[in-house]
PDB file of C-alpha atoms and ligand atoms in Angstrom:
ATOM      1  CA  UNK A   1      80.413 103.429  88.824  1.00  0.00           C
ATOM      2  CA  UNK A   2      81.241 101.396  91.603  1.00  0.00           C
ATOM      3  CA  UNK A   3      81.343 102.701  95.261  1.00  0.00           C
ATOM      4  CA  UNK A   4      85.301 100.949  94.878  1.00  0.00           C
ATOM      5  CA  UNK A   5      85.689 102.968  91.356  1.00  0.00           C
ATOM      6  CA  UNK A   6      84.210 106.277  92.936  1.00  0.00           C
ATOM      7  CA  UNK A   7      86.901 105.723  95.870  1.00  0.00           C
ATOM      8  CA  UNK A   8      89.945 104.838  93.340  1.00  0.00           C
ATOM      9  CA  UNK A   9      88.977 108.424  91.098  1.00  0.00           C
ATOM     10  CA  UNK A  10      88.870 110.021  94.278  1.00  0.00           C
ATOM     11  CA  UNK A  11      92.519 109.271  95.786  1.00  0.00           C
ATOM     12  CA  UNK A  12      93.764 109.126  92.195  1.00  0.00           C
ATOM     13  CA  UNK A  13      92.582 112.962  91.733  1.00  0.00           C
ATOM     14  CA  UNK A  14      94.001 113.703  95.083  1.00  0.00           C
ATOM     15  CA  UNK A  15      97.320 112.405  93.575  1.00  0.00           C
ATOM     16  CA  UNK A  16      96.932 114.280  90.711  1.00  0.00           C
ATOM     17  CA  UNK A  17      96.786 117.899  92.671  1.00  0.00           C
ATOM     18  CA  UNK A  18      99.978 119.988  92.860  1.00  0.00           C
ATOM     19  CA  UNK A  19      99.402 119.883  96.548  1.00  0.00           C
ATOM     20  CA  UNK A  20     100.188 116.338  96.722  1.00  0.00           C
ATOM     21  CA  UNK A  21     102.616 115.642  98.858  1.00  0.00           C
ATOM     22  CA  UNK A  22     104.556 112.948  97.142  1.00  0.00           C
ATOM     23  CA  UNK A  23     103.194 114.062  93.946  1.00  0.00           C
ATOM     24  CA  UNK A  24     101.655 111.614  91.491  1.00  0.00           C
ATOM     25  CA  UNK A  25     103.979 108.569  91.498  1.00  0.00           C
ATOM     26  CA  UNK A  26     102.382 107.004  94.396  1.00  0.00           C
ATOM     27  CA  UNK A  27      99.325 105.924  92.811  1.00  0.00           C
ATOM     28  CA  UNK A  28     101.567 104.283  90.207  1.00  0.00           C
ATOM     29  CA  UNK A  29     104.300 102.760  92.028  1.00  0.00           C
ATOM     30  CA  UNK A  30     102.201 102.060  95.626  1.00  0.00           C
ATOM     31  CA  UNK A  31      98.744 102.140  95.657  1.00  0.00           C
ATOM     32  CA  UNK A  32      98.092 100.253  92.287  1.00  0.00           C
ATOM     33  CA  UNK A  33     100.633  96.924  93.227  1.00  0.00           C
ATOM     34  CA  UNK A  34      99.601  97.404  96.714  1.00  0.00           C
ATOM     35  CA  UNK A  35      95.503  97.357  96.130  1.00  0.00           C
ATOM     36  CA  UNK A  36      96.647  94.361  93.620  1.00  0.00           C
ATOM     37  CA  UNK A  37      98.176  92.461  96.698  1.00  0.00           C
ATOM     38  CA  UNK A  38      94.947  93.256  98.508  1.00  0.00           C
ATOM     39  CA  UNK A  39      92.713  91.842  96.168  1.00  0.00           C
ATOM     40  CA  UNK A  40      95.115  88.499  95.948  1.00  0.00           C
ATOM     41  CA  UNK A  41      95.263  87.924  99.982  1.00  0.00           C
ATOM     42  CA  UNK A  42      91.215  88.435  99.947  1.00  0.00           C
ATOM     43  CA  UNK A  43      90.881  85.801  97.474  1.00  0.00           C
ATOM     44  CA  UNK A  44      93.326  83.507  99.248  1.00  0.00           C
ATOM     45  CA  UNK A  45      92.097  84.153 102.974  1.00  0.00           C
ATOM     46  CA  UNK A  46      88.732  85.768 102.733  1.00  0.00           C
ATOM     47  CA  UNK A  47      87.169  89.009 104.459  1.00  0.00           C
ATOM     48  CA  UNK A  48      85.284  91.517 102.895  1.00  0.00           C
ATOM     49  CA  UNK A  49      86.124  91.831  99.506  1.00  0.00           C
ATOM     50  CA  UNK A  50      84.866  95.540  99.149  1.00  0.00           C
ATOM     51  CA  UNK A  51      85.774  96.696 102.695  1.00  0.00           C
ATOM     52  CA  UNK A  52      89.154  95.390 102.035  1.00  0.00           C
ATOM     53  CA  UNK A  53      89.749  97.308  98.435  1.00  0.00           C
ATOM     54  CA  UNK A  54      88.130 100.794  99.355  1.00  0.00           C
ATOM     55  CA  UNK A  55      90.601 100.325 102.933  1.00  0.00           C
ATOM     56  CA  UNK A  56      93.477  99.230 100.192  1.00  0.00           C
ATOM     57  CA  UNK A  57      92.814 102.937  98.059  1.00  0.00           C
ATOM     58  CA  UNK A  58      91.525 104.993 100.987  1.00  0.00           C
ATOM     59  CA  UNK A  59      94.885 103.328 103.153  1.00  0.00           C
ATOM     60  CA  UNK A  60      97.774 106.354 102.325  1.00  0.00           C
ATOM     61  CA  UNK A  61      95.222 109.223 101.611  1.00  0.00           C
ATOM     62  CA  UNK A  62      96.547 111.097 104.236  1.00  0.00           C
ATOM     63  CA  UNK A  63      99.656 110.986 103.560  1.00  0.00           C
ATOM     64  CA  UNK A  64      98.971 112.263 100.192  1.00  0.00           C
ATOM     65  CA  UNK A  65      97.083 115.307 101.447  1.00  0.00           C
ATOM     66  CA  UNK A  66      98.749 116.443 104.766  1.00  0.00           C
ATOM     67  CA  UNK A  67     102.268 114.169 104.773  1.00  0.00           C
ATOM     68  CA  UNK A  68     103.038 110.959 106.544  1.00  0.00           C
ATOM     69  CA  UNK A  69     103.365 112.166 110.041  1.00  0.00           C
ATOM     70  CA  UNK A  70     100.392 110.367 111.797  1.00  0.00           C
ATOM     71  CA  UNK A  71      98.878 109.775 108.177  1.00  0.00           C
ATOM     72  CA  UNK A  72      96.993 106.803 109.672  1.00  0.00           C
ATOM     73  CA  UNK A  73      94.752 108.962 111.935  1.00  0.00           C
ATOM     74  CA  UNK A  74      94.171 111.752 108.924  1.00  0.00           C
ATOM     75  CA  UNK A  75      93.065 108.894 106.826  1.00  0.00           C
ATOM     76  CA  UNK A  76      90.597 107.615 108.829  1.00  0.00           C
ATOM     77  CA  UNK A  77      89.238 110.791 109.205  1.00  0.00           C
ATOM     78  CA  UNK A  78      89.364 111.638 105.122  1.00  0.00           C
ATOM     79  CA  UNK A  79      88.181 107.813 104.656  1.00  0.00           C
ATOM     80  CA  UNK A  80      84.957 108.873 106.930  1.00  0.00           C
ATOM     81  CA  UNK A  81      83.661 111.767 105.649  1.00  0.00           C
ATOM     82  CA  UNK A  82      84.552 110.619 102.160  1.00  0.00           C
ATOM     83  CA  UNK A  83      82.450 106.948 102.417  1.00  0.00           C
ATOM     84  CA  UNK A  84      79.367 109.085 104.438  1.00  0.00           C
ATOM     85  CA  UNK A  85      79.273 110.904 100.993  1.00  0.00           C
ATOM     86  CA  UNK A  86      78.131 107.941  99.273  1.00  0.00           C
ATOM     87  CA  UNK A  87      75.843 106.802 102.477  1.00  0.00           C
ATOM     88  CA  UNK A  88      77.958 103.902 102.960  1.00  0.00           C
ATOM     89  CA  UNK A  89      77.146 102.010 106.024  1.00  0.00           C
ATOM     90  CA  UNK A  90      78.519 103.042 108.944  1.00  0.00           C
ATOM     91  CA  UNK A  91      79.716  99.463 110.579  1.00  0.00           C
ATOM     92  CA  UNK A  92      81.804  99.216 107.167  1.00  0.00           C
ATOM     93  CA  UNK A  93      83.424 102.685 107.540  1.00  0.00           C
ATOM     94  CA  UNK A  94      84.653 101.859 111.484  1.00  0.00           C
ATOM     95  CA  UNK A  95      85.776  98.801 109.857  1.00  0.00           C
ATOM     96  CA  UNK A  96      87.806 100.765 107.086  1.00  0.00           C
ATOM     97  CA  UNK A  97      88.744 102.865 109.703  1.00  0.00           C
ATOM     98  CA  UNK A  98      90.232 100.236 111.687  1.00  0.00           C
ATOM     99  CA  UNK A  99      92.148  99.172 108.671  1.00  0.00           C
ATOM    100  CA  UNK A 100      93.542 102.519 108.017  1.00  0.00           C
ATOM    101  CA  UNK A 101      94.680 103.435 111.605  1.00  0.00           C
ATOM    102  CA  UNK A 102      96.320  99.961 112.045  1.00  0.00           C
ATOM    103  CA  UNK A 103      97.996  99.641 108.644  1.00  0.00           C
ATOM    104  CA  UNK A 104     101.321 100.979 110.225  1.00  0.00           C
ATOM    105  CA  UNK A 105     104.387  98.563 110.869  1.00  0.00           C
ATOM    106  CA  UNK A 106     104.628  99.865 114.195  1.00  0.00           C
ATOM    107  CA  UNK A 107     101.146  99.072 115.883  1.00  0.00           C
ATOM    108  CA  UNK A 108     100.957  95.271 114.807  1.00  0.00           C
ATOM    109  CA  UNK A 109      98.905  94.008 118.126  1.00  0.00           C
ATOM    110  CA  UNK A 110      96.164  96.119 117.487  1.00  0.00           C
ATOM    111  CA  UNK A 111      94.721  94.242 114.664  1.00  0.00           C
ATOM    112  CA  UNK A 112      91.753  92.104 115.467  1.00  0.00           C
ATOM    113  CA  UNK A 113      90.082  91.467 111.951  1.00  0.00           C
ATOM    114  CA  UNK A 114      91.620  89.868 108.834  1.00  0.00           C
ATOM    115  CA  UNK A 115      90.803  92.729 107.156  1.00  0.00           C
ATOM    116  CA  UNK A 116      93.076  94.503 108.974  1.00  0.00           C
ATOM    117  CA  UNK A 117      95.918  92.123 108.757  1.00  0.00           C
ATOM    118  CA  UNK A 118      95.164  91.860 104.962  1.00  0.00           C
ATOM    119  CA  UNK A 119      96.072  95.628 104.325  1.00  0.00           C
ATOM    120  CA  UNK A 120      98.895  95.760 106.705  1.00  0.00           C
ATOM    121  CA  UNK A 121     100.357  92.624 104.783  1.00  0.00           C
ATOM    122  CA  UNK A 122      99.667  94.448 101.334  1.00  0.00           C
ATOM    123  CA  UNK A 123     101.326  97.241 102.250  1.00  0.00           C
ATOM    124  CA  UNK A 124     104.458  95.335 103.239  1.00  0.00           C
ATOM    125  CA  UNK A 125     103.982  93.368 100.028  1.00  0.00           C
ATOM    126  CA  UNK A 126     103.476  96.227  98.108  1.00  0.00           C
ATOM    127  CA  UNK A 127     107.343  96.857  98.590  1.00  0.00           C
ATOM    128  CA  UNK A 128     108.689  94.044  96.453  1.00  0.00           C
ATOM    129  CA  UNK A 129     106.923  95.643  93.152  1.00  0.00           C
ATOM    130  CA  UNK A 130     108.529  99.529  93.998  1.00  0.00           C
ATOM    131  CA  UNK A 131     112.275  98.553  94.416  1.00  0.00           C
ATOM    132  CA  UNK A 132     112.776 101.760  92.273  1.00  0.00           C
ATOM    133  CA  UNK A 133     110.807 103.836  95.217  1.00  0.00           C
ATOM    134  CA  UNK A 134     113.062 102.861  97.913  1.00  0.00           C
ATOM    135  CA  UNK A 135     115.951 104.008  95.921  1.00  0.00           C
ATOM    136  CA  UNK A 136     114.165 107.090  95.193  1.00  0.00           C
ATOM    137  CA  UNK A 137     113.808 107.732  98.579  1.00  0.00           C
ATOM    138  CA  UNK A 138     117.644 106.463 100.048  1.00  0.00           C
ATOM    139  CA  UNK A 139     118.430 108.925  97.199  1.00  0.00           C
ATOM    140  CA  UNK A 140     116.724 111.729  96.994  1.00  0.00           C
ATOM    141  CA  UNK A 141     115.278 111.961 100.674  1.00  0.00           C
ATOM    142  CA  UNK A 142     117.667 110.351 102.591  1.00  0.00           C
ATOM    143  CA  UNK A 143     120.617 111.919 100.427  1.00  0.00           C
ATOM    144  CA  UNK A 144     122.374 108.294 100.614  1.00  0.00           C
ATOM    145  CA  UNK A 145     125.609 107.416  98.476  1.00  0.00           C
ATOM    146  CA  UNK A 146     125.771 104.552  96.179  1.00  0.00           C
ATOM    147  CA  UNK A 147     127.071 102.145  98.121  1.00  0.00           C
ATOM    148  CA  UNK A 148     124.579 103.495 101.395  1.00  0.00           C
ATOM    149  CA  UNK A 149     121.607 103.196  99.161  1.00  0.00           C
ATOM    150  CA  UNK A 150     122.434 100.176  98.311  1.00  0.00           C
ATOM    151  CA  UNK A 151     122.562  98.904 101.690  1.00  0.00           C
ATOM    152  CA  UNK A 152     119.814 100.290 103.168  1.00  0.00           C
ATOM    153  CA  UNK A 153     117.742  98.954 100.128  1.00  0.00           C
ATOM    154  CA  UNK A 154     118.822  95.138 100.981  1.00  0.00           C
ATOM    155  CA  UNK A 155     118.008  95.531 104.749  1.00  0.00           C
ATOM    156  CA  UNK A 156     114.394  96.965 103.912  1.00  0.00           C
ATOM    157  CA  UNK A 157     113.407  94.246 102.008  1.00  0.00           C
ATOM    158  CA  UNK A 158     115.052  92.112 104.594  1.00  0.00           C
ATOM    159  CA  UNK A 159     113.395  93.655 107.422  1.00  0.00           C
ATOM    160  CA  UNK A 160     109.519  93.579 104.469  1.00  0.00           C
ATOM    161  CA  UNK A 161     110.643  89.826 104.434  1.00  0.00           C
ATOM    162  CA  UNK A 162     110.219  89.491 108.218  1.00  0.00           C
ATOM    163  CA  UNK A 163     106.727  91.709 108.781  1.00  0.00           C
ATOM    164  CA  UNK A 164     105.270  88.989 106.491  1.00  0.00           C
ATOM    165  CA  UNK A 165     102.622  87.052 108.210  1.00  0.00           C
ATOM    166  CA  UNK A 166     101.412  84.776 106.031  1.00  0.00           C
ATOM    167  CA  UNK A 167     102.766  81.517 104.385  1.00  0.00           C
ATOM    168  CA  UNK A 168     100.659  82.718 101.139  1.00  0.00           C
ATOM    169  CA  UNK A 169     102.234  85.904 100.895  1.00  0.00           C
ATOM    170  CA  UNK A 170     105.582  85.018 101.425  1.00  0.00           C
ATOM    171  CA  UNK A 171     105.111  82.719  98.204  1.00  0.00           C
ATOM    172  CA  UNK A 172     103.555  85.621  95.791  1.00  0.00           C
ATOM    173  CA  UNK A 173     107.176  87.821  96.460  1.00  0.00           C
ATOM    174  CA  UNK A 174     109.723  84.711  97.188  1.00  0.00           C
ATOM    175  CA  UNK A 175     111.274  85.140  93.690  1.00  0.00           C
ATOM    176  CA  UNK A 176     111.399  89.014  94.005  1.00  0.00           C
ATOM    177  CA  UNK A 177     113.222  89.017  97.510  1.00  0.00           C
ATOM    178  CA  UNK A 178     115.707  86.353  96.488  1.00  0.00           C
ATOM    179  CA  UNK A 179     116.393  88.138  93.055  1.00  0.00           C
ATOM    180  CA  UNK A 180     117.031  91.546  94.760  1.00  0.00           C
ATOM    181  CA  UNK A 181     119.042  89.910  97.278  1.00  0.00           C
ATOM    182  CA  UNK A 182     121.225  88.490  94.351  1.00  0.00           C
ATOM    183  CA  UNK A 183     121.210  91.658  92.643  1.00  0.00           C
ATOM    184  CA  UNK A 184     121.827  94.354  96.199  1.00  0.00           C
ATOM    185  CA  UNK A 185     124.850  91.448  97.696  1.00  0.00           C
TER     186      UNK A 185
HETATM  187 FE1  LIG B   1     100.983 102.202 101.929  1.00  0.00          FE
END
């Protein structure tokens, strides 16, 4: 196996525990489209193809384990230790750490590498393939009404649509955002 296939097996058993915390619908409806998205922008704009997947698998890991309040810093930390298991090289894990600490929508200067701006664009991306999740969670978390949900879908996507950096990307979801803006008017 793959260092990449040893990393997927790993977050996907984490998913698979009854201590996740979202369960195991997050490796289906986010990490698969979103490591998928990954994959595409490091074809289309470069960077390290392997740093770039393991930071795509490794990205919500802590969230998984201990919730998504600062599940950036837990990740990097899980990421670590996890990578030093299979003696990967340490300049790649800081890298991977980097990723995963600066994949949030709130700390956009930080990122230096295209790396980095790969997985935080592939995580916005990743949005346009789980319209189903953001229901779930104006729903089911948020306790929203019909109409509430509704609206608060339309203005994520709108406000995905805007965190998009890249000409590239914009084109791989254009036909998703306008149809769910036809569909949530
Ligand atoms: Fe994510």
């Amino acid at each position: 196996m793959t260092i990449v296939d040893e990393i997927k097996q790993f977050v996907e058993n984490e998913c698979k525990k009854p201590t996740s915390k979202y369960g195991y619908e997050p490796f289906t409806f986010h990490f698969i489209p979103m490591v998928t998205y990954a994959e595409k922008l490091a074809n289309e704009l470069g960077g390290d193809k392997e740093v770039i997947l393991l930071a795509a698998w490794l990205h919500d890991i802590g969230s998984i384990i201990y919730g998504r309040e600062n599940h950036q810093i837990t990740g990097a930390k899980i990421a670590e230790e996890k990578l030093k298991e299979f003696n990967y090289a340490p300049k790649k894990i800081n890298l991977i750490k980097k990723c995963i600490l600066n994949h949030r929508g709130s700390i956009e200067n930080k990122r230096n590498s295209i790396e980095e701006q790969i997985i935080a664009e592939a995580d916005v991306l990743s949005n346009f393939d789980n319209i189903g999740g953001i229901f779930k969670a104006a729903f089911i978390y948020e306790n929203k009404t019909q109409g509430e949900a509704k609206k608060s879908v339309k203005e994520k996507l709108e406000r995905k649509w805007k965190q998009l950096h890249f000409e590239k990307s914009k084109k791989m979801v254009k036909p998703k955002y306008e149809a769910a803006m036809l569909l949530l008017k």
